Rosetta silent file (secondary structure, phi, psi, omega in degrees, C-alpha in Angstrom):
SEQUENCE: MARFGSPFAQDLGDLFEQYTGRQLRQLPDATVHAEIIYRDERRSVDWIVVFDDLVLLVEVKPTRPTQLRLGVLDRTNAALRQLKHARQQVEVTAALITSRHPNFTHIPVDRPVHGLVVTMEPFHTANAPFQREGQPDTGTSVTVCSVAELEHLVTLRDTSANRVLLERQADALQSTYSLGPALTGQNLGRNAILDEVWDSYPWKRHAGLTGR
SCORE:     score description
SCORE:     0.000 S_00000001
   1 L     0.000  -59.636 -163.978   33.138   63.241  -65.015 S_00000001
   2 L   -91.083 -100.447  148.346   34.420   66.601  -65.792 S_00000001
   3 L    73.561 -112.426  176.117   32.876   67.424  -68.455 S_00000001
   4 L   -92.620  -32.957 -175.404   28.975   66.889  -67.191 S_00000001
   5 L    98.532  170.164  105.570   29.267   66.394  -63.650 S_00000001
   6 L    21.248  -50.649  177.436   27.196   64.080  -60.890 S_00000001
   7 L   -33.174  -63.916 -152.747   24.337   63.716  -64.129 S_00000001
   8 L   -74.458   16.072 -175.111   26.195   61.702  -66.216 S_00000001
   9 H  -103.765  -56.350 -165.647   27.796   59.427  -62.863 S_00000001
  10 H   -58.546 -145.206  171.379   24.615   59.162  -62.260 S_00000001
  11 H    45.369  -90.684 -167.114   22.805   57.977  -66.090 S_00000001
  12 H  -130.626   63.926   91.210   24.991   55.668  -65.676 S_00000001
  13 L    -2.373  -50.651 -158.747   24.388   54.302  -62.645 S_00000001
  14 L  -103.039  -21.750 -155.015   21.513   54.281  -63.403 S_00000001
  15 H   -87.952  -26.676  167.896   21.274   52.893  -66.754 S_00000001
  16 H   -69.854  -25.584 -177.167   24.013   49.879  -65.580 S_00000001
  17 H   -69.908  -72.823  177.615   21.802   49.045  -62.543 S_00000001
  18 H   -47.785  -14.457 -119.108   18.793   48.045  -65.355 S_00000001
  19 L  -153.224    8.694  177.794   20.991   46.395  -68.137 S_00000001
  20 L  -140.738   20.406  112.161   22.537   43.747  -64.865 S_00000001
  21 L   -46.797  -81.653 -147.286   18.405   43.499  -64.325 S_00000001
  22 L   -79.760  -44.637  168.191   17.302   42.267  -68.197 S_00000001
  23 L  -108.163   18.313  121.137   20.718   39.981  -66.978 S_00000001
  24 L   -37.284  -68.209 -161.792   20.116   38.356  -64.077 S_00000001
  25 L   -73.691   36.628  166.184   15.973   37.546  -66.054 S_00000001
  26 L  -125.508   38.969  170.463   17.476   35.564  -68.360 S_00000001
  27 L  -143.509  100.248  173.339   17.904   33.421  -66.418 S_00000001
  28 L    23.597  -14.372 -172.739   15.562   29.774  -66.084 S_00000001
  29 L  -156.658   26.678  173.542   15.128   28.970  -62.772 S_00000001
  30 E  -132.638  163.767  159.008   15.299   32.261  -60.623 S_00000001
  31 L  -128.942  124.317  175.240   12.939   35.499  -59.573 S_00000001
  32 L  -127.341  167.846 -140.234   14.074   38.068  -59.436 S_00000001
  33 L  -138.935  136.302 -165.194   13.150   41.273  -57.277 S_00000001
  34 L   -71.496  167.803  168.897   13.631   44.623  -57.907 S_00000001
  35 L   -32.934  165.159  167.293   15.003   46.784  -54.621 S_00000001
  36 L  -137.393  128.812  176.286   12.896   47.408  -52.343 S_00000001
  37 L   -68.792   72.792 -147.289   11.887   50.469  -50.351 S_00000001
  38 L  -136.027 -174.249  -86.526   11.311   50.785  -46.291 S_00000001
  39 L   -70.187  146.895  157.717   11.670   52.722  -43.679 S_00000001
  40 L    57.287   35.762  153.955   12.928   56.778  -44.357 S_00000001
  41 L    34.248   18.248  141.216   12.522   55.436  -48.423 S_00000001
  42 L   -22.241  143.576  146.550   16.174   53.223  -47.240 S_00000001
  43 L  -135.804  132.326  178.284   17.076   50.799  -50.253 S_00000001
  44 L  -115.606 -108.611 -163.679   17.878   48.191  -50.167 S_00000001
  45 L   -78.969 -179.394 -165.526   20.548   46.273  -52.679 S_00000001
  46 L   -39.414  -74.426  158.740   19.949   46.507  -56.011 S_00000001
  47 L   -87.919  178.284  131.086   18.155   42.756  -57.072 S_00000001
  48 L  -134.241 -175.473  166.021   17.794   39.568  -55.348 S_00000001
  49 L  -148.327  161.535 -174.328   16.853   36.758  -57.218 S_00000001
  50 E  -128.980  166.225  151.955   15.742   33.875  -55.006 S_00000001
  51 E  -116.482  151.256  164.868   16.652   30.266  -56.278 S_00000001
  52 L   -33.166  -56.009 -153.194   15.804   27.162  -54.600 S_00000001
  53 L  -111.360   -1.448  150.804   18.567   26.979  -52.629 S_00000001
  54 L  -134.497 -173.708 -155.734   19.470   30.434  -52.851 S_00000001
  55 E  -154.011   79.947   99.700   19.362   33.630  -51.952 S_00000001
  56 E    76.730  -42.866 -148.681   20.455   36.394  -54.286 S_00000001
  57 E  -137.867  142.320 -158.450   21.736   39.862  -53.750 S_00000001
  58 E  -129.038  140.386 -142.043   23.298   41.514  -56.045 S_00000001
  59 L  -143.319   85.032 -136.388   24.323   45.133  -55.508 S_00000001
  60 L   -93.417  146.478 -177.999   25.713   47.112  -58.726 S_00000001
  61 L  -147.720  128.617 -162.165   28.413   49.495  -58.995 S_00000001
  62 L  -119.785   69.296  153.952   29.869   50.744  -62.152 S_00000001
  63 L   -67.957  151.354 -179.168   32.458   51.248  -60.893 S_00000001
  64 L  -110.936  179.383  146.413   36.268   51.088  -62.964 S_00000001
  65 L   -74.036  -28.464 -174.854   39.806   49.621  -61.220 S_00000001
  66 L    14.997  -75.748 -106.430   41.165   53.022  -63.539 S_00000001
  67 H  -109.198  -28.707  167.512   42.472   55.092  -60.205 S_00000001
  68 H   -37.407  -63.905 -175.616   43.680   51.382  -58.918 S_00000001
  69 H   -61.796  -66.982 -170.273   46.324   50.944  -61.792 S_00000001
  70 H   -22.777 -115.881  144.036   46.900   54.366  -61.925 S_00000001
  71 L   168.867   37.872  165.429   48.024   53.981  -57.583 S_00000001
  72 L   -63.000  100.540  172.988   45.849   57.720  -57.380 S_00000001
  73 H   -10.488  -83.559  170.353   45.455   57.551  -53.327 S_00000001
  74 H    25.536 -105.914 -178.050   42.083   59.449  -53.745 S_00000001
  75 H  -102.348   20.903  101.845   40.623   58.023  -56.165 S_00000001
  76 H   -26.029  -92.849  150.612   41.543   54.438  -54.552 S_00000001
  77 H   -21.565  -54.591 -155.815   40.018   54.938  -51.752 S_00000001
  78 H  -113.137  -13.455  121.031   36.829   56.082  -53.310 S_00000001
  79 H   -26.938  -86.328  163.904   36.765   52.641  -54.986 S_00000001
  80 H   -24.059  -94.529  175.253   37.132   51.282  -52.689 S_00000001
  81 L   -96.476   40.907  111.061   34.679   52.095  -51.068 S_00000001
  82 L   -83.474   56.481  163.060   32.280   52.288  -53.259 S_00000001
  83 L  -109.997 -112.529  154.487   33.172   49.060  -52.814 S_00000001
  84 H    12.448  -74.607  173.490   32.395   48.464  -48.454 S_00000001
  85 H   -18.969  -86.422  179.914   29.135   49.765  -49.590 S_00000001
  86 H   -64.696  -21.962  149.075   27.865   47.609  -51.490 S_00000001
  87 H   -32.791  -17.690  176.562   29.255   45.116  -49.383 S_00000001
  88 H  -124.196  -77.328  176.995   26.788   46.958  -46.534 S_00000001
  89 H   -83.433   10.238  139.825   23.736   46.653  -48.145 S_00000001
  90 H   -58.182  -48.997  161.639   24.136   42.889  -49.681 S_00000001
  91 H   -60.880  -74.527 -162.932   24.700   43.019  -45.304 S_00000001
  92 H   -81.957  -22.771  164.469   22.054   44.601  -43.598 S_00000001
  93 H   -61.126  -39.895  175.024   19.605   43.855  -46.726 S_00000001
  94 H   -65.324  -13.096  144.802   20.303   40.405  -45.881 S_00000001
  95 H   -24.787  -62.832 -163.125   20.133   41.513  -42.168 S_00000001
  96 H   -77.713  -37.284  170.270   15.810   42.830  -42.866 S_00000001
  97 H   -23.730  -70.457 -166.730   15.424   38.932  -44.562 S_00000001
  98 H   -64.466   -4.778 -131.618   16.678   37.060  -42.206 S_00000001
  99 L  -150.275    5.891  176.891   14.351   40.008  -39.021 S_00000001
 100 L    81.860  -55.120 -175.586   11.284   38.982  -40.961 S_00000001
 101 L    10.673  150.207 -174.754   11.561   42.546  -41.933 S_00000001
 102 L  -101.628    3.597  153.240    6.856   42.749  -43.507 S_00000001
 103 L  -125.078   28.689  114.276    8.678   44.311  -46.355 S_00000001
 104 L    38.516  -92.506 -131.127   10.346   42.120  -46.401 S_00000001
 105 L   -85.326  -60.844 -140.617    8.348   38.850  -46.042 S_00000001
 106 L   -57.431   15.734 -178.215    7.923   37.693  -49.539 S_00000001
 107 L  -109.293  142.343 -131.667   11.642   36.626  -49.815 S_00000001
 108 L  -114.451  167.775 -171.229   11.863   33.209  -48.524 S_00000001
 109 L  -117.248   -9.827 -164.773   14.352   32.347  -45.591 S_00000001
 110 L   -95.142   44.173  178.247   14.533   28.303  -46.137 S_00000001
 111 L  -165.795  167.847  154.476   18.216   28.901  -48.323 S_00000001
 112 L   -65.035  168.922  165.764   21.894   31.209  -47.815 S_00000001
 113 L  -133.448  139.018  162.822   21.625   33.776  -48.711 S_00000001
 114 E  -136.316  138.869  155.887   24.661   35.025  -50.338 S_00000001
 115 E   -79.357  174.836 -148.770   26.024   38.588  -52.297 S_00000001
 116 E  -138.576   81.027 -128.996   27.045   38.831  -55.740 S_00000001
 117 E  -118.518   69.026  177.211   28.598   42.810  -55.912 S_00000001
 118 E   -47.306  179.682 -171.594   28.729   43.820  -60.110 S_00000001
 119 L   165.620   81.128  167.581   30.816   46.753  -61.134 S_00000001
 120 L    49.883  -72.190   -2.637   31.888   47.334  -64.819 S_00000001
 121 L    91.221  135.130 -179.614   35.008   46.485  -64.867 S_00000001
 122 L   -93.297 -172.827 -164.461   36.891   43.055  -63.630 S_00000001
 123 L  -166.896  134.984 -134.014   38.473   44.493  -60.680 S_00000001
 124 L   -90.525  -28.375  162.647   40.978   41.116  -60.765 S_00000001
 125 L  -138.801   30.482  163.785   41.537   40.825  -56.652 S_00000001
 126 L   -99.346   19.591  162.192   38.968   41.575  -55.115 S_00000001
 127 L   -84.138  -27.495 -165.901   38.440   38.817  -53.733 S_00000001
 128 L   -59.904  162.398  176.434   41.963   37.821  -52.019 S_00000001
 129 L  -103.737   33.752 -174.301   42.039   37.910  -49.062 S_00000001
 130 L   -86.787   -4.339 -136.694   44.571   40.718  -48.616 S_00000001
 131 L  -106.580  -28.065  171.435   41.963   42.714  -50.405 S_00000001
 132 L   -88.361   -8.959  171.431   38.865   41.649  -47.946 S_00000001
 133 L   -80.707  -14.543 -177.573   40.693   42.845  -44.327 S_00000001
 134 L   -85.850  -30.241  126.371   40.167   45.987  -45.441 S_00000001
 135 L     6.530  125.389  171.859   36.161   45.234  -45.830 S_00000001
 136 L   -65.268   84.998  137.853   33.469   45.359  -43.463 S_00000001
 137 L    -8.990   58.119  144.580   33.459   41.366  -41.845 S_00000001
 138 L  -107.039  162.119 -159.646   30.639   40.612  -42.442 S_00000001
 139 L   -71.698   11.676  157.898   28.199   37.158  -42.040 S_00000001
 140 L   -39.152  179.190  108.738   27.457   37.406  -46.003 S_00000001
 141 L  -101.493  146.969 -177.951   29.895   35.439  -47.882 S_00000001
 142 L  -111.429  179.678 -172.512   30.172   38.276  -51.232 S_00000001
 143 L   157.393  130.716  176.334   31.989   37.484  -54.408 S_00000001
 144 E  -100.749  159.885  159.947   32.924   41.286  -56.678 S_00000001
 145 E   161.410  131.182 -151.214   32.566   40.349  -59.728 S_00000001
 146 L  -102.421 -150.684 -142.995   32.262   42.040  -62.860 S_00000001
 147 H   -53.834  -51.343  166.265   29.319   42.735  -65.459 S_00000001
 148 H   -52.729  -27.675  173.613   31.057   40.439  -68.323 S_00000001
 149 H   -63.515  -84.998 -151.836   31.360   37.120  -65.911 S_00000001
 150 H   -66.746  -18.364   84.852   27.761   37.598  -65.227 S_00000001
 151 H    37.535  -88.573 -167.096   27.263   38.381  -68.708 S_00000001
 152 L   -77.581  -39.165   96.921   28.662   34.425  -68.836 S_00000001
 153 H    58.720  -71.748 -163.471   27.013   33.419  -65.544 S_00000001
 154 H   -75.196  -17.057  176.089   23.180   33.659  -67.104 S_00000001
 155 H   -94.242   15.336 -175.488   23.988   31.488  -69.872 S_00000001
 156 E   -64.586  110.931  151.884   24.987   28.798  -68.290 S_00000001
 157 L   -49.522  -57.747  177.687   23.752   25.204  -69.784 S_00000001
 158 L  -123.009   49.593  107.826   24.144   21.658  -67.990 S_00000001
 159 L  -154.237 -143.373 -166.662   24.268   23.093  -65.243 S_00000001
 160 L  -139.401  140.665 -173.005   22.775   26.406  -63.007 S_00000001
 161 L   -59.730   -3.093  141.962   24.095   29.460  -61.443 S_00000001
 162 H   -35.411  -90.077  169.705   23.296   28.608  -58.499 S_00000001
 163 H   -49.039  -38.709  155.654   25.362   26.055  -58.041 S_00000001
 164 H   -17.757  -74.527  173.347   28.306   27.364  -59.991 S_00000001
 165 H   -12.043  -62.036 -113.693   27.495   30.068  -57.112 S_00000001
 166 H  -113.594  -60.819 -154.467   27.033   27.415  -53.872 S_00000001
 167 H   -89.311  -81.990  176.295   30.153   24.841  -55.044 S_00000001
 168 H    21.582  -64.309 -153.655   32.353   28.622  -55.398 S_00000001
 169 H   -51.623  -93.402 -160.266   31.662   29.244  -51.944 S_00000001
 170 L   131.278 -143.540 -157.877   32.240   26.470  -51.228 S_00000001
 171 L  -142.521  103.827  179.655   35.858   25.598  -52.110 S_00000001
 172 H   -30.921  -51.915  177.912   38.538   28.333  -49.964 S_00000001
 173 H   -67.684  -38.254 -168.197   40.964   28.775  -52.488 S_00000001
 174 H   -63.613  -36.248 -143.328   38.081   29.358  -54.778 S_00000001
 175 H   -85.800  -27.131  147.461   35.893   31.142  -53.489 S_00000001
 176 L   -58.695    2.760 -175.686   39.495   34.018  -53.674 S_00000001
 177 L   -91.051 -175.587  139.033   39.746   33.764  -57.405 S_00000001
 178 L  -127.208 -163.925 -167.478   37.291   35.873  -58.933 S_00000001
 179 L   -50.990    8.490 -161.422   33.918   34.885  -60.585 S_00000001
 180 L   -81.164  -50.020 -169.601   35.972   33.825  -64.280 S_00000001
 181 H   -35.279  -73.951  153.728   37.482   30.661  -62.909 S_00000001
 182 H    -1.183  -48.989  160.790   34.249   28.861  -61.795 S_00000001
 183 H  -154.139   54.233  104.685   33.538   28.916  -65.291 S_00000001
 184 L    -8.627  104.282 -155.682   36.424   27.815  -66.819 S_00000001
 185 L   -28.681   93.549  118.763   34.782   25.239  -69.287 S_00000001
 186 L   -74.393  175.419 -175.268   31.590   24.717  -68.377 S_00000001
 187 L   -89.512  153.085 -147.869   29.020   24.802  -71.129 S_00000001
 188 E  -150.212  152.798  165.168   27.809   28.382  -72.001 S_00000001
 189 L  -111.410 -160.327 -162.476   25.039   29.356  -74.443 S_00000001
 190 L  -117.313  139.759 -178.580   24.638   32.265  -76.200 S_00000001
 191 L   -86.766  112.091 -139.643   23.491   35.631  -74.861 S_00000001
 192 H   -61.957  -56.775  177.914   20.046   36.935  -75.588 S_00000001
 193 H   -54.272  -83.382  159.110   20.824   40.745  -74.492 S_00000001
 194 H     5.842  -88.887 -170.326   24.083   40.082  -76.905 S_00000001
 195 H   -92.955  -29.789  157.582   23.545   39.182  -80.147 S_00000001
 196 H   -63.213  -31.189  160.574   20.495   41.511  -79.766 S_00000001
 197 H   -43.517  -75.623 -178.231   22.383   43.968  -79.374 S_00000001
 198 H   -54.117  -24.665  178.885   25.112   43.082  -81.981 S_00000001
 199 H   -71.749  -22.464  170.438   22.626   42.583  -84.264 S_00000001
 200 L   -94.193  136.676  147.266   21.128   46.125  -84.393 S_00000001
 201 L  -144.708  167.099  165.316   24.873   47.584  -85.291 S_00000001
 202 L  -105.338    6.372  154.792   24.433   49.162  -88.710 S_00000001
 203 L   -49.073 -100.133 -142.647   27.796   45.613  -90.631 S_00000001
 204 L     2.409  -55.612 -167.996   24.675   44.134  -89.896 S_00000001
 205 L   -91.193   38.601  172.738   22.979   45.228  -93.025 S_00000001
 206 L  -131.480  124.054 -174.009   26.606   44.101  -94.875 S_00000001
 207 H   -94.153   -8.784 -168.086   26.254   40.360  -94.914 S_00000001
 208 H  -116.162   39.482  130.702   29.436   39.709  -95.899 S_00000001
 209 H  -115.351   22.779 -131.922   31.003   41.170  -91.970 S_00000001
 210 L  -114.599    6.305  164.881   28.536   39.485  -90.457 S_00000001
 211 L    12.506   58.008  177.646   31.090   36.905  -90.440 S_00000001
 212 L  -128.965    0.000    0.000   29.160   34.259  -86.902 S_00000001
């Protein structure tokens, strides 16, 4: 940021948003919609994922918890503002769907709506009660997860991502944890995107280093 400024942050955010969308599109039992533009060029959450029994509103924030670890007040506040804005985006989008705004009529209203805020690195306590106290009180359940957790979520084999999310949210204790514990012990498959990236690296040309 010190060298390249806002254009770097914008490019990073755009790429991270598209990467998250690619991960979501690996879900075998869901339809993934990109952000919807509505009144005065305003935008919905970045991705809307429709399952048979859940609508998942996904907002992507390429923020990192480094500033929280350092305890620098201005940077801590900036990171928390991003999470607050993400929750607000989820709530506004949920309201537009519920009110049957003309631009959102293709999104069903007959199933629960949850929010998922995807960050570049883990915010380990972001779902804890003391963190939620500083966030807007919305009527939509919102989970903050890292992109690494999302990379695992989309590879579930014996169950579905929507079932894991619904069961986690129904558990008063587990819903205050990060998403990771809900995936512990689950049967996870390979992530095709990560495999593709791994196979593109130069060391794949050396047979003795593959070791997979």
